[in-house]
Amino acid sequence: MMKERTALEYYVLDVFSNKSYKGNPLSVVFTNGNLDLETYKNISKEFGYSETSFVYYSHSQKALNVRSFTPIGIEIDGAGHNLLGAVCGALLKKMPIFEQQSENNRFVIMKHSAIPLTVSFDPVTQYPVVQMHQKSAIIKQEVPTYKLAVALGLKIEDLDSNDFVPTVVKTEVAHMMVPIKNSKILNDFVPDNKLLIELSREYQSEGFYCFTISDQNNGNIAEARFFNPIIGINEDPATGTAAGPLIGLLTSKKQAKLNTEYKILQGVKLNQPSIIEVMNRENDILVGGSSIITMRGELYI
């Protein structure tokens, strides 16, 4: 007799977007507790998105628990689209994830760490708008421009070195911020993943946030592309863990002001435009946006 398998509900959400098939797709799997490591990895590989998040509500911790894995089985942390989409999914599913928390102290647990959140609801769509509180940016080290130019298949002069040089910056995760001269160059280059992986190891950072400063009239402070091949992400349409470090760097260079909300546009090249809202405050950085459910279903373990 065949053993009955356990069914788990899942959503696929498009994160940092309020339109389906735009933004950054994320699968969110609802569980009754922790699964074994192999199951997390198998499900994440099957979905094939840059990340899959697994969530359940813990009454003992009085909080939503989130764990996220890449398709090659690496567990990640940090307040990025993996966390934003997980929280939006739980709220859209009407899970009472803040019922045991005070309104001015909302948080979720990710890999044993509490991540503070601020949540509001769009007055028109009623979709949740979630702001994740990242730590203040730490400017770690500058990287020689020529090394990035070679890895990205660009000339040195294609990297805008007047105000910026490539710099490793960390809020939750250390990413390399790479200035590019203009939007056309940003959207045309094809990086060498092998060289990017070597640079990740050399500078102990993961991910390359290539950005160009935008004309403020179009509503974005910057346009960006993100590459993180060392954890199996060739290109990501929206990256919250990198958007925080970027607004931290821009503020340190006097290109952005404290306590002012800015938008970062990402994912244009992939035809998955995403808008990430960022704000650098005295003691933290807010990274936020909304998500929309695009698919739902059951999977079996």
Coordinates of C-alpha atoms in Angstrom, one line a residue:
M1 CA 0.0 0.0 0.0
M2 CA 1.4 3.4 -1.0
K3 CA 2.3 5.7 1.9
E4 CA 0.3 8.9 1.9
R5 CA 2.5 11.9 1.3
T6 CA 2.2 15.2 3.1
A7 CA 0.8 18.1 1.0
L8 CA 2.1 21.6 1.6
E9 CA 0.5 24.8 0.2
Y10 CA 2.7 27.2 -1.7
Y11 CA 2.4 30.6 -3.3
V12 CA 4.5 32.1 -6.0
L13 CA 4.7 35.8 -5.5
D14 CA 6.2 38.6 -7.6
V15 CA 8.2 40.7 -5.2
F16 CA 8.9 44.4 -5.4
S17 CA 6.1 44.7 -7.8
N18 CA 2.3 45.0 -7.8
K19 CA 1.9 43.4 -11.2
S20 CA 2.1 39.7 -11.9
Y21 CA 5.1 38.4 -14.0
K22 CA 7.1 41.5 -13.2
G23 CA 9.3 42.0 -10.1
N24 CA 11.3 39.1 -8.6
P25 CA 9.5 35.7 -8.4
L26 CA 9.7 33.9 -5.1
S27 CA 8.1 30.6 -4.1
V28 CA 6.8 30.6 -0.5
V29 CA 6.1 27.2 1.1
F30 CA 3.9 27.0 4.2
T31 CA 5.0 24.3 6.6
N32 CA 4.0 23.2 10.1
G33 CA 7.6 23.5 11.4
N34 CA 11.1 22.8 10.3
L35 CA 11.7 20.3 7.5
D36 CA 14.8 18.3 7.1
L37 CA 17.6 19.9 5.2
E38 CA 17.4 17.6 2.2
T39 CA 13.7 18.5 1.7
Y40 CA 14.4 22.2 1.7
K41 CA 17.1 21.7 -0.9
N42 CA 15.0 19.4 -3.1
I43 CA 12.0 21.8 -3.2
S44 CA 14.2 24.8 -3.9
K45 CA 15.9 23.0 -6.8
E46 CA 12.5 22.0 -8.2
F47 CA 11.2 25.5 -8.2
G48 CA 14.4 26.9 -9.6
Y49 CA 13.8 30.5 -8.6
S50 CA 16.7 32.5 -7.2
E51 CA 15.3 31.7 -3.7
T52 CA 12.5 29.7 -2.1
S53 CA 11.3 30.6 1.4
F54 CA 9.7 28.3 3.9
V55 CA 7.5 29.7 6.6
Y56 CA 5.6 28.7 9.7
Y57 CA 4.3 30.5 12.7
S58 CA 5.9 29.7 16.1
H59 CA 3.7 30.4 19.1
S60 CA 6.6 29.9 21.4
Q61 CA 8.7 32.6 19.6
K62 CA 5.5 34.7 18.9
A63 CA 6.7 35.2 15.4
L64 CA 6.8 34.0 11.8
N65 CA 9.8 31.8 11.1
V66 CA 11.5 32.1 7.6
R67 CA 14.2 30.0 6.1
S68 CA 15.4 30.6 2.5
F69 CA 17.4 28.4 0.1
T70 CA 18.9 28.9 -3.4
P71 CA 18.4 26.3 -6.2
I72 CA 21.9 24.9 -5.4
G73 CA 21.0 24.4 -1.8
I74 CA 22.7 27.3 -0.1
E75 CA 20.7 28.7 2.9
I76 CA 20.8 32.4 3.0
D77 CA 19.8 35.1 5.5
G78 CA 19.4 38.9 5.3
A79 CA 16.4 41.1 4.7
G80 CA 15.9 40.8 1.0
H81 CA 13.1 39.8 -1.5
N82 CA 13.2 36.3 0.1
L83 CA 12.0 37.8 3.4
L84 CA 9.7 40.5 2.0
G85 CA 7.8 38.0 -0.2
A86 CA 7.5 35.5 2.7
V87 CA 6.0 38.2 5.0
C88 CA 3.6 39.4 2.2
G89 CA 2.6 35.9 1.4
A90 CA 1.8 35.2 5.1
L91 CA -0.2 38.4 5.3
L92 CA -2.1 37.8 2.1
K93 CA -2.9 34.3 3.4
K94 CA -4.4 36.1 6.4
M95 CA -2.0 34.5 8.9
P96 CA -2.1 36.4 12.2
I97 CA 1.7 36.8 12.3
F98 CA 1.7 39.9 14.5
E99 CA -1.1 39.0 16.8
Q100 CA 1.2 38.3 19.8
Q101 CA 3.5 41.4 19.1
S102 CA 3.0 45.0 19.9
E103 CA 2.5 47.4 17.0
N104 CA 5.7 49.2 17.5
N105 CA 7.8 46.0 17.8
R106 CA 7.0 43.8 14.8
F107 CA 9.5 41.3 13.7
V108 CA 10.0 37.9 12.1
I109 CA 12.7 35.3 12.8
M110 CA 15.1 34.4 10.1
K111 CA 17.8 31.8 10.9
H112 CA 17.5 32.5 14.6
S113 CA 17.8 36.3 14.1
A114 CA 14.9 38.7 14.7
I115 CA 14.4 41.1 11.8
P116 CA 12.3 44.2 12.6
L117 CA 9.5 45.2 10.2
T118 CA 7.1 48.0 9.6
V119 CA 3.9 47.0 7.8
S120 CA 1.2 49.2 6.2
F121 CA -1.5 48.4 3.6
D122 CA -1.9 50.2 0.2
P123 CA -5.1 52.2 0.5
V124 CA -6.2 51.4 -3.0
T125 CA -5.1 47.7 -3.5
Q126 CA -5.0 46.7 0.1
Y127 CA -1.8 44.8 -0.6
P128 CA 0.7 44.8 2.3
V129 CA 3.7 47.2 2.0
V130 CA 6.5 45.8 4.1
Q131 CA 9.6 47.7 5.2
M132 CA 12.5 45.6 6.5
H133 CA 14.9 47.2 8.9
Q134 CA 18.5 46.6 7.9
K135 CA 21.5 47.5 10.0
S136 CA 23.3 50.7 9.2
A137 CA 25.7 50.4 6.2
I138 CA 29.4 49.5 6.9
I139 CA 31.8 50.6 4.1
K140 CA 34.3 47.8 4.2
Q141 CA 36.8 48.2 1.4
E142 CA 37.4 49.6 -2.1
V143 CA 38.3 47.3 -5.0
P144 CA 40.6 48.2 -8.0
T145 CA 38.4 49.3 -10.9
Y146 CA 40.4 47.3 -13.5
K147 CA 39.5 44.0 -11.7
L148 CA 35.8 44.7 -12.0
A149 CA 36.1 45.9 -15.6
V150 CA 37.7 42.7 -16.7
A151 CA 35.1 40.5 -14.9
L152 CA 32.2 42.5 -16.4
G153 CA 33.7 42.6 -19.9
L154 CA 33.9 46.4 -19.8
K155 CA 36.6 49.1 -20.3
I156 CA 37.9 50.9 -17.2
E157 CA 36.3 54.1 -18.5
D158 CA 32.9 52.4 -18.5
L159 CA 33.0 52.3 -14.7
D160 CA 32.1 55.8 -13.4
S161 CA 35.2 56.5 -11.3
N162 CA 34.7 60.3 -10.8
D163 CA 32.6 60.0 -7.6
F164 CA 32.7 56.3 -6.9
V165 CA 35.0 53.3 -7.1
P166 CA 33.9 49.7 -6.6
T167 CA 33.3 49.2 -2.9
V168 CA 32.3 46.4 -0.6
V169 CA 29.4 47.5 1.7
K170 CA 27.5 45.6 4.3
T171 CA 24.2 45.9 6.0
E172 CA 23.0 42.3 6.5
V173 CA 25.2 40.8 3.7
A174 CA 28.4 42.2 2.2
H175 CA 27.9 43.0 -1.5
M176 CA 30.2 44.8 -3.9
M177 CA 28.7 48.1 -5.2
V178 CA 30.0 48.7 -8.8
P179 CA 29.4 52.1 -10.4
I180 CA 28.6 52.1 -14.2
K181 CA 28.8 55.2 -16.4
N182 CA 25.2 55.1 -17.8
S183 CA 22.1 53.0 -18.3
K184 CA 23.0 51.7 -21.8
I185 CA 26.4 50.3 -20.7
L186 CA 24.7 48.9 -17.5
N187 CA 22.1 47.0 -19.6
D188 CA 24.5 45.8 -22.4
F189 CA 27.4 44.1 -20.6
V190 CA 27.7 40.3 -20.1
P191 CA 29.7 39.3 -17.0
D192 CA 32.2 36.5 -16.7
N193 CA 30.7 34.4 -13.8
K194 CA 34.0 32.5 -13.2
L195 CA 35.8 35.8 -12.6
L196 CA 33.0 37.2 -10.4
I197 CA 33.2 34.1 -8.2
E198 CA 37.0 34.6 -7.9
L199 CA 36.4 38.2 -6.8
S200 CA 33.7 37.1 -4.3
R201 CA 36.3 34.8 -2.7
E202 CA 39.1 37.3 -2.8
Y203 CA 37.1 40.1 -1.2
Q204 CA 34.9 37.9 1.1
S205 CA 31.7 39.4 -0.3
E206 CA 28.9 37.9 -2.3
G207 CA 27.1 39.6 -5.1
F208 CA 27.8 42.5 -7.4
Y209 CA 25.3 45.4 -7.4
C210 CA 26.1 47.2 -10.6
F211 CA 24.4 50.6 -10.6
T212 CA 24.2 53.9 -12.4
I213 CA 22.9 57.2 -10.9
S214 CA 19.5 58.1 -12.6
D215 CA 18.0 61.3 -13.6
Q216 CA 15.9 62.2 -10.6
N217 CA 13.0 63.2 -12.9
N218 CA 12.2 59.6 -13.7
G219 CA 11.6 58.9 -10.0
N220 CA 14.6 56.6 -9.3
I221 CA 17.8 57.5 -7.6
A222 CA 19.6 54.6 -9.4
E223 CA 19.1 51.8 -11.8
A224 CA 20.8 48.5 -11.0
R225 CA 21.6 44.9 -12.0
F226 CA 22.7 42.2 -9.5
F227 CA 24.9 39.1 -10.1
N228 CA 25.7 36.5 -7.4
P229 CA 27.0 33.4 -9.2
I230 CA 28.9 32.1 -6.1
I231 CA 25.5 31.1 -4.6
G232 CA 23.9 30.1 -7.9
I233 CA 22.2 33.4 -8.9
N234 CA 23.4 34.5 -12.4
E235 CA 21.2 37.6 -12.4
D236 CA 18.5 38.7 -10.0
P237 CA 15.6 41.0 -10.9
A238 CA 15.3 42.6 -7.4
T239 CA 17.7 42.4 -4.5
G240 CA 16.8 44.0 -1.2
T241 CA 20.0 42.9 0.6
A242 CA 22.0 44.9 -2.0
A243 CA 19.6 47.9 -2.1
G244 CA 20.3 48.8 1.5
P245 CA 24.1 48.9 1.1
L246 CA 23.7 51.0 -2.0
I247 CA 21.6 53.7 -0.3
G248 CA 24.2 53.6 2.5
L249 CA 27.0 54.2 0.0
L250 CA 25.1 57.0 -1.8
T251 CA 24.4 58.7 1.5
S252 CA 28.1 58.5 2.6
K253 CA 29.0 60.1 -0.8
K254 CA 26.4 62.9 -0.3
Q255 CA 24.4 61.7 -3.2
A256 CA 21.4 60.9 -1.0
K257 CA 20.0 62.5 2.2
L258 CA 19.1 60.9 5.5
N259 CA 15.4 60.3 6.3
T260 CA 14.4 60.6 2.7
E261 CA 12.7 57.8 0.7
Y262 CA 14.3 56.9 -2.6
K263 CA 13.5 54.3 -5.2
I264 CA 15.9 51.9 -7.0
L265 CA 14.9 50.4 -10.3
Q266 CA 16.2 46.9 -11.0
G267 CA 15.4 44.0 -13.4
V268 CA 14.9 46.0 -16.6
K269 CA 17.3 43.8 -18.6
L270 CA 15.3 40.7 -17.6
N271 CA 12.0 42.4 -18.5
Q272 CA 11.1 42.1 -14.8
P273 CA 11.2 45.7 -13.7
S274 CA 11.2 46.0 -9.9
I275 CA 10.9 49.1 -7.6
I276 CA 12.8 48.9 -4.3
E277 CA 12.0 51.6 -1.8
V278 CA 14.9 52.6 0.5
M279 CA 15.6 55.1 3.2
N280 CA 18.7 55.6 5.2
R281 CA 17.9 56.7 8.8
E282 CA 20.2 57.5 11.8
N283 CA 20.3 54.0 13.2
D284 CA 19.1 51.7 10.4
I285 CA 18.1 51.4 6.7
L286 CA 14.6 50.7 5.5
V287 CA 14.2 48.5 2.5
G288 CA 10.7 47.8 1.3
G289 CA 8.0 47.3 -1.3
S290 CA 5.0 45.2 -2.1
S291 CA 4.3 41.8 -3.6
I292 CA 1.5 40.1 -5.5
I293 CA 0.5 36.4 -5.6
T294 CA 0.9 35.1 -9.1
M295 CA 0.4 31.3 -8.5
R296 CA -0.7 29.0 -5.8
G297 CA -0.8 25.2 -5.4
E298 CA 0.3 22.2 -3.4
L299 CA 3.5 20.3 -3.4
Y300 CA 4.1 16.8 -1.9
I301 CA 6.8 15.4 0.4

